[in-house]
XYZ file of C-alpha atoms in Angstrom:
434
model
C -183.928 71.520 44.483
C -180.101 71.038 44.963
C -177.839 73.978 44.331
C -174.836 73.378 42.439
C -171.595 73.518 44.230
C -169.008 75.837 43.281
C -166.540 74.722 40.640
C -163.634 75.058 42.978
C -165.503 72.702 45.321
C -165.923 70.117 42.550
C -162.372 70.449 41.602
C -161.350 69.678 45.050
C -163.478 66.809 45.314
C -162.123 65.487 41.916
C -158.497 65.720 43.183
C -159.215 64.325 46.658
C -161.019 61.309 44.962
C -158.025 60.641 42.561
C -155.609 60.832 45.205
C -157.788 58.585 47.508
C -158.215 55.929 45.084
C -154.555 56.212 43.871
C -153.405 55.347 47.372
C -155.994 52.576 47.871
C -154.887 50.866 44.696
C -151.388 51.456 45.162
C -151.683 49.218 48.137
C -153.732 46.803 46.394
C -151.413 46.750 43.276
C -148.133 46.261 45.343
C -149.642 43.190 46.623
C -150.370 41.976 42.986
C -146.582 42.730 42.157
C -145.385 41.100 45.048
C -147.611 37.950 44.629
C -145.849 37.865 41.052
C -142.336 38.247 42.052
C -141.483 37.265 45.523
C -144.440 35.783 47.477
C -144.199 32.094 45.933
C -140.535 32.067 47.758
C -141.196 34.080 50.746
C -144.489 32.507 52.017
C -144.834 29.322 49.781
C -141.277 27.821 49.592
C -142.230 24.374 50.185
C -144.684 24.094 47.296
C -142.260 24.491 44.743
C -142.351 26.938 41.692
C -145.828 25.977 39.953
C -147.673 25.308 43.168
C -146.041 28.277 44.849
C -147.237 30.580 42.136
C -151.126 29.201 42.163
C -150.985 29.532 45.914
C -149.694 33.176 45.887
C -152.198 34.202 43.172
C -154.940 32.264 45.424
C -154.137 34.841 48.353
C -154.377 37.639 45.466
C -158.009 36.454 44.728
C -159.055 36.369 48.252
C -159.312 40.171 48.162
C -161.769 39.799 45.212
C -163.710 37.596 47.599
C -163.603 39.997 50.547
C -164.667 42.993 48.257
C -168.621 42.324 47.932
C -168.498 41.961 51.926
C -166.712 45.190 52.223
C -169.139 46.740 49.952
C -172.280 45.702 52.022
C -170.650 46.834 55.253
C -169.149 50.164 54.221
C -172.240 50.752 51.647
C -174.366 50.338 54.629
C -172.576 53.134 56.686
C -171.893 54.966 53.630
C -175.741 55.300 52.727
C -176.374 55.973 56.378
C -173.757 58.455 57.713
C -172.403 59.619 54.640
C -169.645 59.065 51.942
C -167.014 61.029 53.461
C -166.732 59.360 57.078
C -166.968 56.091 55.576
C -164.131 56.828 53.095
C -161.784 57.808 55.872
C -162.466 54.383 57.423
C -161.656 52.523 54.123
C -158.401 54.419 53.746
C -157.171 53.608 57.292
C -157.891 49.901 57.109
C -156.314 49.740 53.899
C -153.232 51.491 55.358
C -152.961 49.230 58.419
C -153.280 46.090 56.386
C -150.693 47.122 53.874
C -148.247 48.175 56.617
C -148.782 44.772 58.560
C -147.939 42.735 55.386
C -144.780 44.735 55.019
C -143.937 43.818 58.416
C -144.961 40.328 58.296
C -142.153 37.578 58.885
C -141.664 34.855 55.983
C -142.581 31.103 56.257
C -138.929 30.358 56.869
C -139.067 32.374 60.367
C -142.749 31.620 61.674
C -143.655 28.599 59.554
C -147.435 28.030 58.411
C -148.689 31.034 60.287
C -147.096 33.533 57.890
C -149.243 32.484 54.987
C -152.261 32.162 57.082
C -151.796 35.924 58.571
C -151.009 37.089 54.748
C -154.471 35.725 53.665
C -155.961 37.509 56.592
C -154.284 40.936 55.758
C -155.052 40.285 52.067
C -158.584 39.882 53.160
C -158.616 43.350 54.890
C -157.161 44.869 51.758
C -160.202 43.711 49.893
C -162.689 44.624 52.457
C -161.297 48.286 52.087
C -161.057 48.425 48.290
C -164.944 47.019 48.519
C -166.056 50.069 50.273
C -163.522 52.415 48.578
C -164.730 52.543 44.982
C -168.286 53.028 45.309
C -167.746 55.800 47.760
C -164.958 57.478 45.687
C -167.084 57.533 42.739
C -170.250 58.678 44.511
C -168.273 61.881 45.747
C -167.537 63.029 42.448
C -170.672 61.828 40.716
C -172.957 63.551 43.073
C -170.915 66.671 42.976
C -170.608 66.672 39.261
C -172.863 69.145 37.000
C -175.628 67.810 34.680
C -173.759 66.471 31.624
C -170.460 66.185 32.879
C -170.574 63.072 35.164
C -168.512 61.300 33.057
C -165.768 63.725 33.071
C -165.918 64.300 36.839
C -166.301 60.449 37.719
C -163.225 59.858 35.706
C -161.097 61.106 38.421
C -161.314 58.433 40.880
C -160.878 56.233 37.890
C -157.584 57.374 37.237
C -156.347 56.334 40.578
C -155.702 52.936 39.460
C -153.525 53.977 36.697
C -151.459 56.277 38.622
C -151.306 53.654 41.493
C -149.810 51.003 39.008
C -147.339 53.648 37.974
C -146.316 54.152 41.387
C -146.363 50.427 42.460
C -144.135 49.387 39.812
C -141.762 52.408 39.919
C -141.436 51.518 43.637
C -140.377 48.094 42.997
C -138.018 49.118 40.166
C -136.342 51.746 42.226
C -135.992 49.649 45.292
C -134.336 46.756 42.828
C -132.095 49.429 41.214
C -130.907 50.421 44.761
C -130.296 47.077 45.909
C -128.304 46.130 42.658
C -131.087 43.729 41.537
C -129.788 41.224 44.033
C -132.652 38.522 44.289
C -131.482 37.387 47.801
C -131.443 41.042 49.111
C -134.665 41.762 47.524
C -136.356 38.479 48.773
C -135.108 39.007 52.259
C -136.403 42.583 52.732
C -136.336 44.717 49.699
C -139.865 43.881 48.723
C -141.171 45.242 51.982
C -140.164 48.846 51.201
C -142.940 49.505 48.785
C -145.378 48.036 51.833
C -143.834 50.348 54.266
C -143.808 53.423 52.197
C -147.694 53.215 51.793
C -148.063 54.784 55.264
C -146.807 58.027 54.073
C -149.328 58.054 51.368
C -152.175 57.117 53.715
C -151.161 60.226 55.597
C -151.614 62.368 52.535
C -154.818 60.598 51.553
C -156.357 61.341 54.951
C -155.521 65.012 55.095
C -157.233 65.470 51.708
C -160.427 63.519 52.781
C -160.923 65.379 55.972
C -160.789 68.549 54.106
C -163.815 68.050 51.861
C -167.416 68.081 52.757
C -170.263 65.613 52.418
C -172.036 65.398 48.858
C -174.947 67.812 48.433
C -177.055 65.064 47.144
C -176.540 62.943 50.386
C -177.113 65.990 52.385
C -180.321 66.831 50.503
C -181.709 63.249 51.056
C -180.878 63.351 54.700
C -182.773 66.869 55.003
C -185.805 65.500 53.419
C -185.800 62.455 55.539
C -185.652 64.802 58.518
C -188.570 66.698 57.195
C -190.674 63.583 56.477
C -190.222 62.409 59.935
C -189.438 58.899 61.419
C -192.752 57.392 60.256
C -193.027 58.493 56.861
C -190.804 55.979 55.392
C -189.427 52.995 57.782
C -185.743 52.648 57.012
C -184.529 49.322 56.234
C -180.960 48.056 55.636
C -179.598 49.500 52.533
C -178.377 46.130 51.199
C -181.816 44.717 51.419
C -183.355 47.868 49.776
C -181.065 47.562 46.922
C -181.510 43.905 46.410
C -185.088 44.147 46.602
C -185.869 46.917 44.272
C -182.713 46.789 41.903
C -181.430 43.301 41.929
C -181.659 43.086 38.236
C -179.180 46.061 37.928
C -176.806 44.738 40.475
C -176.567 41.433 38.723
C -176.191 42.820 35.187
C -173.566 45.433 36.264
C -171.665 42.542 37.694
C -171.678 40.560 34.477
C -171.030 43.729 32.601
C -168.085 44.558 34.420
C -166.445 40.990 34.790
C -164.263 41.077 31.695
C -163.049 44.440 33.058
C -161.810 42.792 36.263
C -160.426 39.860 34.453
C -158.340 42.268 32.141
C -157.073 43.957 35.217
C -155.945 40.932 36.772
C -154.387 39.701 33.497
C -152.660 43.185 32.794
C -151.331 43.889 36.229
C -150.594 40.640 38.131
C -150.465 37.571 35.616
C -148.645 39.300 32.744
C -146.069 40.465 35.315
C -145.542 36.674 36.263
C -145.979 35.493 32.860
C -143.245 37.990 31.588
C -140.646 37.100 34.252
C -141.289 33.340 34.750
C -142.436 31.939 31.286
C -140.956 34.268 28.755
C -137.726 35.019 30.919
C -137.851 38.692 30.772
C -135.820 40.682 33.558
C -137.593 42.128 36.533
C -136.683 45.725 35.425
C -137.912 45.205 32.051
C -141.262 43.838 32.755
C -141.616 46.832 35.576
C -140.747 49.532 32.912
C -143.128 47.984 30.535
C -145.913 48.126 33.263
C -145.172 51.510 33.907
C -145.519 52.517 30.315
C -148.744 50.353 30.107
C -150.251 52.466 32.941
C -149.937 55.618 30.829
C -151.890 53.790 28.012
C -154.282 52.673 30.683
C -154.721 56.313 31.873
C -155.176 57.714 28.553
C -157.904 55.190 27.590
C -159.663 55.960 30.925
C -159.841 59.829 29.926
C -160.814 59.292 26.430
C -163.726 56.679 27.188
C -165.035 58.872 30.120
C -165.282 61.867 28.003
C -167.001 59.903 25.040
C -169.443 58.402 27.624
C -170.815 61.858 28.219
C -171.568 62.336 24.393
C -172.396 58.894 23.213
C -173.571 57.144 26.546
C -172.004 54.738 29.122
C -173.394 51.364 27.236
C -172.039 51.918 23.889
C -168.534 52.687 25.180
C -168.369 49.515 27.404
C -169.762 47.387 24.571
C -167.239 48.465 22.446
C -164.659 47.525 24.924
C -166.160 44.020 25.006
C -165.987 43.533 21.413
C -162.105 44.697 21.444
C -161.697 42.290 24.626
C -163.182 39.219 22.497
C -160.662 39.709 19.667
C -157.783 40.472 21.977
C -158.263 37.503 24.156
C -157.879 35.062 21.247
C -154.808 37.123 19.794
C -152.901 38.103 23.058
C -151.235 34.551 24.199
C -150.373 33.732 20.416
C -148.635 37.204 20.388
C -146.871 36.780 23.763
C -145.543 33.310 23.027
C -143.262 34.533 20.042
C -141.097 35.672 22.853
C -140.253 38.826 21.644
C -140.056 41.878 23.910
C -141.957 44.071 21.360
C -144.723 41.437 21.719
C -144.697 41.796 25.553
C -144.987 45.554 25.183
C -147.738 45.221 22.816
C -149.516 42.601 24.797
C -149.457 44.745 28.040
C -150.455 48.035 26.012
C -153.300 46.495 24.402
C -154.629 44.664 27.678
C -154.614 47.723 29.679
C -156.017 49.792 26.886
C -159.142 47.850 26.594
C -159.508 47.425 30.322
C -159.193 51.382 30.429
C -161.788 51.752 27.658
C -164.518 49.981 29.887
C -163.195 51.428 33.094
C -163.618 55.050 32.308
C -167.477 55.189 31.978
C -168.247 53.025 34.743
C -167.371 55.485 37.398
C -170.282 57.492 36.307
C -172.478 54.408 35.103
C -173.042 52.869 38.652
C -173.841 55.605 40.810
C -176.647 56.507 37.947
C -178.122 53.199 38.202
C -179.278 53.275 41.955
C -181.337 55.467 44.147
C -179.707 57.789 46.571
C -180.780 56.089 49.764
C -178.990 52.771 48.671
C -176.644 54.123 46.016
C -173.463 53.559 47.773
C -174.442 49.869 48.557
C -175.917 49.193 45.042
C -173.052 50.486 43.192
C -170.567 48.890 45.451
C -172.262 45.445 45.230
C -172.543 45.605 41.373
C -168.797 46.324 41.025
C -167.407 44.172 43.571
C -169.499 41.209 42.481
C -168.063 41.626 38.951
C -164.496 41.529 40.848
C -165.464 38.010 42.228
C -166.449 36.635 38.641
C -163.557 38.410 36.665
C -161.010 39.005 39.338
C -161.081 36.088 41.763
C -161.619 33.136 39.220
C -159.174 33.922 36.681
C -156.242 34.065 39.190
C -157.186 30.626 40.591
C -157.403 28.757 37.191
C -155.058 30.858 34.619
C -151.935 28.910 35.744
C -153.402 25.607 35.837
C -155.231 26.064 32.362
C -151.657 27.231 30.736
C -150.011 24.430 32.213
C -152.559 21.832 31.149
C -153.933 23.053 27.899
C -151.272 25.645 27.066
C -151.678 29.497 27.343
C -154.220 29.699 24.395
C -157.015 28.268 26.823
C -156.623 31.337 29.046
C -157.513 33.348 26.069
C -160.632 31.206 25.522
C -161.657 31.833 29.310
C -161.228 35.555 28.667
C -163.196 35.516 25.466
C -165.988 33.864 27.104
C -166.203 36.379 29.731
C -166.139 38.827 27.079
C -169.210 37.480 25.395
C -170.941 37.726 29.021
C -170.117 41.335 29.570
C -171.414 42.307 26.175
C -174.830 40.979 26.529
C -175.033 42.155 30.143
C -174.194 45.572 29.184
C -176.597 45.335 26.287
C -179.312 44.596 28.728
C -178.673 47.685 30.809
C -180.614 50.997 30.570
C -178.560 53.927 29.264
C -178.067 56.152 32.055
C -176.148 59.467 31.161
C -179.093 61.698 31.325
C -180.304 60.438 34.526
C -180.595 62.757 37.515
C -179.128 61.978 40.564
């Protein structure tokens, strides 16, 4: 039997996980903001406005392709050598990739090499996030006392909300200091948030080095040592997860696909849509993003707490129903061109994202066995990222230009239906022992 860790230990892990995911997603989000505001002109100037935006968001989507690969590699080591050591590696990889993006010369300086290197560094970001999320949620879920996994697994889930506030604020402050000069911002101002991230990485490393490995993982390793090397031959965690819980991996990927689609829509696409299509100023769009992230964070807290009471499935299914309705209403509301409508669009999109995001920090770790939990949870989560986060960025702009913005809503509505039925097919996990 595993002794319950002291409450101070659980709280320290919760705070460390929240800070870690905040830093990882800050790095991830500033790329999305830059992809919307500056990368088409800095790295794809020869393609023109529309094609440059599509190319920029294609590099944004590269990270979602990299995430399942990162989930497999870091999941392997997270299940073999421990959650803590692996999370230190993901943080370092993310920090180095982000710093190098901030130092990368523009296409006007080094030509076609600039976008090629950008894609490589974006792959590094996605690779790191692919290993980050599962490890951070496992830290809190495996430390949490029974009946409170939704509460404690909420803390790493808050990281993206805080990160979105930080990333939007950094770009807003940079623009204010530079006097909102487009030329200065395009030349070097956009680099400041990327370079600043190295400070946050230092803070995150300090926090992660101060925590211990989870008691669940330590107990599993101790049991393996007692059983001896021949008691249960070890295979690759990826192969075990796919062999024994393939259904859970695929269903969780479908269940969370809408979550990722709304994540992309509410953070990157609406930033671009607000400035380029609706003609709002960059400071206004960034301030709306900051306020929306507060709504996002509140939705995460409320939904995570409710998931401990009524179950993870019911909360996520409710978010899918809300997403279906909202997907069809969003662009008719936005296309009125009203600032109030844009605020409402951002708030609604990120609130629905938050409702789905709160419970999944506990749901996925509860679905998989300890010996391949890191790998299984990471695979399900990041395959959802491919379906909901990689495909919409590639087709949203062409859909809008060919069929109108309502076509994006239809695409999102289709994903919402898929996620609803995949969630319905899952088994409720809130009372599962880890």
